[in-house]
CSV table of C-alpha atoms in Angstrom, one decimal:
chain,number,residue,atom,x,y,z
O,273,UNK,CA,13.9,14.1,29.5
O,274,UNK,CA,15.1,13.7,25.8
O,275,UNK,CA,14.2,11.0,23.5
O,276,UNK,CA,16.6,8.5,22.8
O,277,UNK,CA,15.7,6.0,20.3
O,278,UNK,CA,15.5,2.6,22.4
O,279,UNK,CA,15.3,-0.6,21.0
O,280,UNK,CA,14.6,-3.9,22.7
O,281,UNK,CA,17.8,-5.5,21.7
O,282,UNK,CA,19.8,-2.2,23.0
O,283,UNK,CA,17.7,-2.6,26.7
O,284,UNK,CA,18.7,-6.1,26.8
O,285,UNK,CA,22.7,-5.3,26.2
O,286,UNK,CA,22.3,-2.9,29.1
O,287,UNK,CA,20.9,-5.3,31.1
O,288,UNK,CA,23.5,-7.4,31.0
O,289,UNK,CA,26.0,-4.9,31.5
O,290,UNK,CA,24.3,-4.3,34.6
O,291,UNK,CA,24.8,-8.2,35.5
O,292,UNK,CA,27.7,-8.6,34.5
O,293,UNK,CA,29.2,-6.1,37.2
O,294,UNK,CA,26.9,-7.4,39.4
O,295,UNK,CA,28.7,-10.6,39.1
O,296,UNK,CA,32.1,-8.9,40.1
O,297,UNK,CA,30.1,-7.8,43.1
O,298,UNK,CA,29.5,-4.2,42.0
O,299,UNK,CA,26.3,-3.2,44.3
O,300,UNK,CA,22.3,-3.9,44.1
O,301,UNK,CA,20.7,-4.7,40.5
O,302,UNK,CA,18.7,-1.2,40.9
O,303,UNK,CA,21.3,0.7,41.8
O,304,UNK,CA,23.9,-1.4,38.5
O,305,UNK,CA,20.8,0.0,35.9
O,306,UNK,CA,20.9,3.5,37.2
O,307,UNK,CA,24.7,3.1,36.4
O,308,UNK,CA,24.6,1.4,32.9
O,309,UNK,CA,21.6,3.6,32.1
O,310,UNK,CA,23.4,7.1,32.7
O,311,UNK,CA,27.1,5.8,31.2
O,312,UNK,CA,24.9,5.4,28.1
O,313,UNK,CA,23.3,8.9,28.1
O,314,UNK,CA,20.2,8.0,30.0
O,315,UNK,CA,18.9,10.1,32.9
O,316,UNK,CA,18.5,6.8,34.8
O,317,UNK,CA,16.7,3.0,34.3
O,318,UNK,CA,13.1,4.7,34.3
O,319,UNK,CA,14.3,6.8,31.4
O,320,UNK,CA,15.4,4.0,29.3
O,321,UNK,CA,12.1,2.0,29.8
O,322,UNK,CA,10.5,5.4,28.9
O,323,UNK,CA,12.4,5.7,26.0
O,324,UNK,CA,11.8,1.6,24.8
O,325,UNK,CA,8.3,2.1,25.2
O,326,UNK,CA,7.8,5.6,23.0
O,327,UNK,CA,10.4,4.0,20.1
O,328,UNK,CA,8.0,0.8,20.2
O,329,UNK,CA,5.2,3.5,19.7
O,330,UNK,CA,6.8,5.4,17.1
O,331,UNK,CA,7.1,2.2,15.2
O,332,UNK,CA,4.1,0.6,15.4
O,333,UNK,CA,2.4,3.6,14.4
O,334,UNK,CA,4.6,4.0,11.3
O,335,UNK,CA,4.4,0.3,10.5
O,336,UNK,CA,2.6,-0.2,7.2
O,337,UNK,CA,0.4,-2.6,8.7
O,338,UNK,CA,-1.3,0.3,11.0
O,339,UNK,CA,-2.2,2.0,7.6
O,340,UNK,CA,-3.4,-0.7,6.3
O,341,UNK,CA,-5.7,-0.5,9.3
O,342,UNK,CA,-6.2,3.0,8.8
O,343,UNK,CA,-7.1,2.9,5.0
O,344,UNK,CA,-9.4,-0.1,5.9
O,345,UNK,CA,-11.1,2.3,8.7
O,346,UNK,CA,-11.5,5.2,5.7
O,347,UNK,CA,-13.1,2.8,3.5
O,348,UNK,CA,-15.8,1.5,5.8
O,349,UNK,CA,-17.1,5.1,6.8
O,350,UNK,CA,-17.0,5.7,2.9
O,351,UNK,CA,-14.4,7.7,2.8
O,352,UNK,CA,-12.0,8.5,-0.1
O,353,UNK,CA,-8.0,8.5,0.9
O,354,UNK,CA,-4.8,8.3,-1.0
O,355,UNK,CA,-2.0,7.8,0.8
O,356,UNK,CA,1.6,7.5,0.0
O,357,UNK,CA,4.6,6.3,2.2
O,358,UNK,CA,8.1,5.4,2.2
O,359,UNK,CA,11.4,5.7,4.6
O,360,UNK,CA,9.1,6.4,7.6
O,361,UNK,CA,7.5,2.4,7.2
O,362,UNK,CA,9.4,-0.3,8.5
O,363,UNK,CA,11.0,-0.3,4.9
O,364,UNK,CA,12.3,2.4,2.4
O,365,UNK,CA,10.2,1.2,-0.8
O,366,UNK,CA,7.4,3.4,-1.5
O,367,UNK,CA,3.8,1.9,-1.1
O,368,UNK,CA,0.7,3.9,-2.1
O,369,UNK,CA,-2.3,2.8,-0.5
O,370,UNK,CA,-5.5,4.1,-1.0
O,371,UNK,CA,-10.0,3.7,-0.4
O,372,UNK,CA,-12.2,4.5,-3.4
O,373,UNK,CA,-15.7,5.2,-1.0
O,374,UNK,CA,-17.1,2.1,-3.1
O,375,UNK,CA,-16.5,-0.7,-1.0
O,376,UNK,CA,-12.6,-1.1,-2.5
O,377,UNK,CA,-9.5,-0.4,-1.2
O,378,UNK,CA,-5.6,-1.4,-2.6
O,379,UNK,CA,-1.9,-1.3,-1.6
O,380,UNK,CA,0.4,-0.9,-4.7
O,381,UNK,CA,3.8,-1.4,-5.4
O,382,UNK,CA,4.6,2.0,-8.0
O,383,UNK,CA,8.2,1.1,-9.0
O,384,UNK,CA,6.4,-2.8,-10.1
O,385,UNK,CA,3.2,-2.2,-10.8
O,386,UNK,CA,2.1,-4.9,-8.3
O,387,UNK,CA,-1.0,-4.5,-6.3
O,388,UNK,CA,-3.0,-6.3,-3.2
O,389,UNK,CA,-7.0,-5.7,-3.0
O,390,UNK,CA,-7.2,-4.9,0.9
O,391,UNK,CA,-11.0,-4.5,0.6
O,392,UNK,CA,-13.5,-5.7,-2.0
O,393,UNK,CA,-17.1,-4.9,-2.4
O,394,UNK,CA,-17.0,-3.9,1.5
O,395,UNK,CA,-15.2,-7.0,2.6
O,396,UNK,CA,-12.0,-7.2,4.1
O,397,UNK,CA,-9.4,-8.9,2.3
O,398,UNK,CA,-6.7,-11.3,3.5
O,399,UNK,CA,-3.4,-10.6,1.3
O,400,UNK,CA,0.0,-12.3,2.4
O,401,UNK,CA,1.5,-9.4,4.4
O,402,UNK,CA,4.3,-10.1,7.2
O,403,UNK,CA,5.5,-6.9,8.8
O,404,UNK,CA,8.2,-7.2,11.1
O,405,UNK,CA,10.5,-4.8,12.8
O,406,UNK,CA,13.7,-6.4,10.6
O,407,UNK,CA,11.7,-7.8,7.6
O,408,UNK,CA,8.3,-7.0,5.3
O,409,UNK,CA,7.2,-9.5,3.2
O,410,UNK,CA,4.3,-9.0,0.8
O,411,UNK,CA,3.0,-11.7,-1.1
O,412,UNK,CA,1.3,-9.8,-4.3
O,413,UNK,CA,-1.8,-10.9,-6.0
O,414,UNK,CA,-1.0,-9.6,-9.4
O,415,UNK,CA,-0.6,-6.1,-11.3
O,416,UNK,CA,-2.3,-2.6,-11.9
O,417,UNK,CA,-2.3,0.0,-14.5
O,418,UNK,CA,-4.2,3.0,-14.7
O,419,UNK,CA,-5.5,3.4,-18.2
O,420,UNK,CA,-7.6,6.4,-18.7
O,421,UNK,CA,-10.1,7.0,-16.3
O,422,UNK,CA,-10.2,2.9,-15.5
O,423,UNK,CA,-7.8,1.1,-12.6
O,424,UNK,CA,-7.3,-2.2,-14.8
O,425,UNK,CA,-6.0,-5.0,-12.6
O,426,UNK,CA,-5.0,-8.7,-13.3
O,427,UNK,CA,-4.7,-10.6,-10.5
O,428,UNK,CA,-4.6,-14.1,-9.3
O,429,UNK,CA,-7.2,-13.4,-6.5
O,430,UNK,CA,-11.0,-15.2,-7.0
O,431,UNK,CA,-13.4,-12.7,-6.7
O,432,UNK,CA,-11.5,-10.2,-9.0
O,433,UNK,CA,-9.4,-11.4,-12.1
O,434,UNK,CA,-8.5,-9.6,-14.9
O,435,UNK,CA,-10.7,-6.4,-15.1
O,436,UNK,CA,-11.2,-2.3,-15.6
O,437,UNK,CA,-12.9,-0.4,-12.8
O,438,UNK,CA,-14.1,2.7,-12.5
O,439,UNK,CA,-15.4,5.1,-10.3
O,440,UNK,CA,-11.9,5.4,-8.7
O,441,UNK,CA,-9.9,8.5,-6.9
O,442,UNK,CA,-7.5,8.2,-10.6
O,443,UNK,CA,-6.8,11.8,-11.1
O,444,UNK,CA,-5.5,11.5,-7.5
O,445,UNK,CA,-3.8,8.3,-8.0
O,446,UNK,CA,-1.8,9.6,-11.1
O,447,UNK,CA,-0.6,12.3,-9.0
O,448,UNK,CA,1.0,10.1,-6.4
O,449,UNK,CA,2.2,7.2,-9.0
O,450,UNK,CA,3.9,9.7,-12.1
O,451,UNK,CA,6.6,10.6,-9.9
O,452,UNK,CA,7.4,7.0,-9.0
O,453,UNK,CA,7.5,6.1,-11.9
O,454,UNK,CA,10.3,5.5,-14.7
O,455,UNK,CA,11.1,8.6,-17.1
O,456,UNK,CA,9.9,6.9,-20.2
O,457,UNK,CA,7.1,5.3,-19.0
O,458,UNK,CA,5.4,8.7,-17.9
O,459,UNK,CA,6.0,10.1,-21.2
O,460,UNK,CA,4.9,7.3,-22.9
O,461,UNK,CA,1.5,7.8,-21.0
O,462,UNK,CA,1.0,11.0,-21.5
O,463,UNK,CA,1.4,11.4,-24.7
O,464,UNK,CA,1.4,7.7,-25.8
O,465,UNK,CA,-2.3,7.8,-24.8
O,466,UNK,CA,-2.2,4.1,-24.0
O,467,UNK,CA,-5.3,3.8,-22.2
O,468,UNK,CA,-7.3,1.3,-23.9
O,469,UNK,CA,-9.3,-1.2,-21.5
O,470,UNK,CA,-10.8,-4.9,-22.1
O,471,UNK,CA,-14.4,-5.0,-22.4
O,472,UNK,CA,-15.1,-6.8,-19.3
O,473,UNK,CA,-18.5,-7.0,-18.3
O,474,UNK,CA,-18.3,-4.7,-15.6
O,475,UNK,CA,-16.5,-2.3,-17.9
O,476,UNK,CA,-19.8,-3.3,-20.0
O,477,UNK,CA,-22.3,-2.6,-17.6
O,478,UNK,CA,-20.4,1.0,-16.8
O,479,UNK,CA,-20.9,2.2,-20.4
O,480,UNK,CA,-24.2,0.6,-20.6
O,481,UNK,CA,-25.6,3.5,-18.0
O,482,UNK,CA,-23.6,6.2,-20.0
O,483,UNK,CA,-25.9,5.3,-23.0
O,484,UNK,CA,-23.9,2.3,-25.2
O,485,UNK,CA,-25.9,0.0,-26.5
O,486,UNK,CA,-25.2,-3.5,-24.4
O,487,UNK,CA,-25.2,-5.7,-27.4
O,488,UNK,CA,-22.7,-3.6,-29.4
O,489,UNK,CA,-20.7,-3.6,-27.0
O,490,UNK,CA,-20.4,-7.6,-26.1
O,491,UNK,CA,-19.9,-8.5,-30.3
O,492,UNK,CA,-17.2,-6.2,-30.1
O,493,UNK,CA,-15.6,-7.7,-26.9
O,494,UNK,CA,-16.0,-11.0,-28.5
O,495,UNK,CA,-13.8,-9.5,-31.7
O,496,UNK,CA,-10.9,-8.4,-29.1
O,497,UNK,CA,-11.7,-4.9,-29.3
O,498,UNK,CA,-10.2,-2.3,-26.5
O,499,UNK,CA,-12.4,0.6,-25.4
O,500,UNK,CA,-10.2,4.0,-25.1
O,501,UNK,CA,-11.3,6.1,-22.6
O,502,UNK,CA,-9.0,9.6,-24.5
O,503,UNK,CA,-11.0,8.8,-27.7
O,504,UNK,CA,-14.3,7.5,-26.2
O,505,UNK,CA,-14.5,4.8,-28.6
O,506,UNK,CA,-14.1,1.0,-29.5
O,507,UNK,CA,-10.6,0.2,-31.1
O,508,UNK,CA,-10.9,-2.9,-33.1
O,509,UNK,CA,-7.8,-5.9,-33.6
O,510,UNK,CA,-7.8,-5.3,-37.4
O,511,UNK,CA,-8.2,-1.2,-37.8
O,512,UNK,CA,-6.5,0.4,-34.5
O,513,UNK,CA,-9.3,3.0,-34.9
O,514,UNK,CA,-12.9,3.8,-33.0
O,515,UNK,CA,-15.3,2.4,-35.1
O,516,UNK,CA,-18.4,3.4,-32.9
């Protein structure tokens, strides 16, 4: 038997078909679905109800919501996963979701630069999500860039804030996102080089183990100097320049 794509709203019209001669005294229920099933290309009832139940399949498995689930899966047996989507979710705008083996795992928005922390620190997250056959509604926590080898995110979430992570899949990421993204703004960030990061105290502790000095480090960030992962080196407010 072929697949027809079957929703339930199309089952219910042909239901009602099916009453509706019944009412005119047309013959037994079962015998009125056979009918209304094959004038609308069906083998028969069983093949519509075989048909519902496989399109109800297809989309729930294409649903964004079941790779949520999936990414959160990857991320609790430590793996790494990037993946992208787009026309076959339950809505044409692209999503990229992906787990960093870490404990963390996102869904971002490329076009806006908006992003939802699915997982943090190895627990599940709870971002406003509504995923409907007719409607997807994300509520988003705040926004990303990728800034040399650091995923910088500002969002309104407690645990997380404003901050530069690393340790992230980013080669991978910028893969998936350049395409997304706006002409000039790829240019500008390839050869712009705008990649310099806060000196959050995670971003602190980071450089710490690569051999900074700690204290350097947190008189700087008290001055409003960027770190620049291109240049490997502090930019300061007043010069623009590393200075150490």
């Amino acid at each position: 038997m072929r697949f027809i794509h079957t929703t339930t709203a199309k089952v219910e019209s042909l239901k009602k078909q099916a009453k509706r001669i019944q009412r005119n005294g047309g013959g037994k229920h079962a015998d009125l679905l056979n009918r209304v099933a094959r004038t609308a290309g069906y083998e028969h009832w069983h093949h519509v109800t075989l048909c519902q139940r496989e399109t109800e399949g297809v989309r729930e498995d294409r649903s964004l919501r079941s790779t949520i689930e999936k990414i959160l899966n990857l991320e609790e047996r430590g793996e790494v996963a990037i993946v992208g989507t787009g026309s076959e979710t339950s809505t044409t705008q692209p999503f990229l979701l992906f787990s960093t083996g870490l404990g963390d795992a996102w869904l971002l928005d490329p076009i806006g630069h908006k992003a939802c922390c699915l997982m943090w620190r190895g627990e599940r997250q709870s971002p406003t999500i509504r995923d409907e056959p007719e409607r997807l509604e994300i509520l988003w926590e705040g926004h990303y860039e990728l800034r040399g080898a650091f995923f910088e995110v500002d969002l309104d979430h407690p645990l997380i804030g404003h901050r530069a992570i690393g340790g992230y899949p980013i080669d991978g990421l910028r893969e998936f996102l350049l395409p997304a993204q706006p002409a000039e703004e790829s240019i500008g960030q390839v050869f712009g080089q705008d990649d310099a990061v806060p000196l959050t105290p995670d971003l602190i502790r980071q450089l710490e183990h690569e051999g900074w000095q700690a204290e350097q480090l947190t008189a700087a960030a008290r001055q409003g100097a960027l770190y620049s992962p291109t240049r490997n080196g502090i930019l300061f407010p007043s010069m623009q320049e590393p200075k150490f």
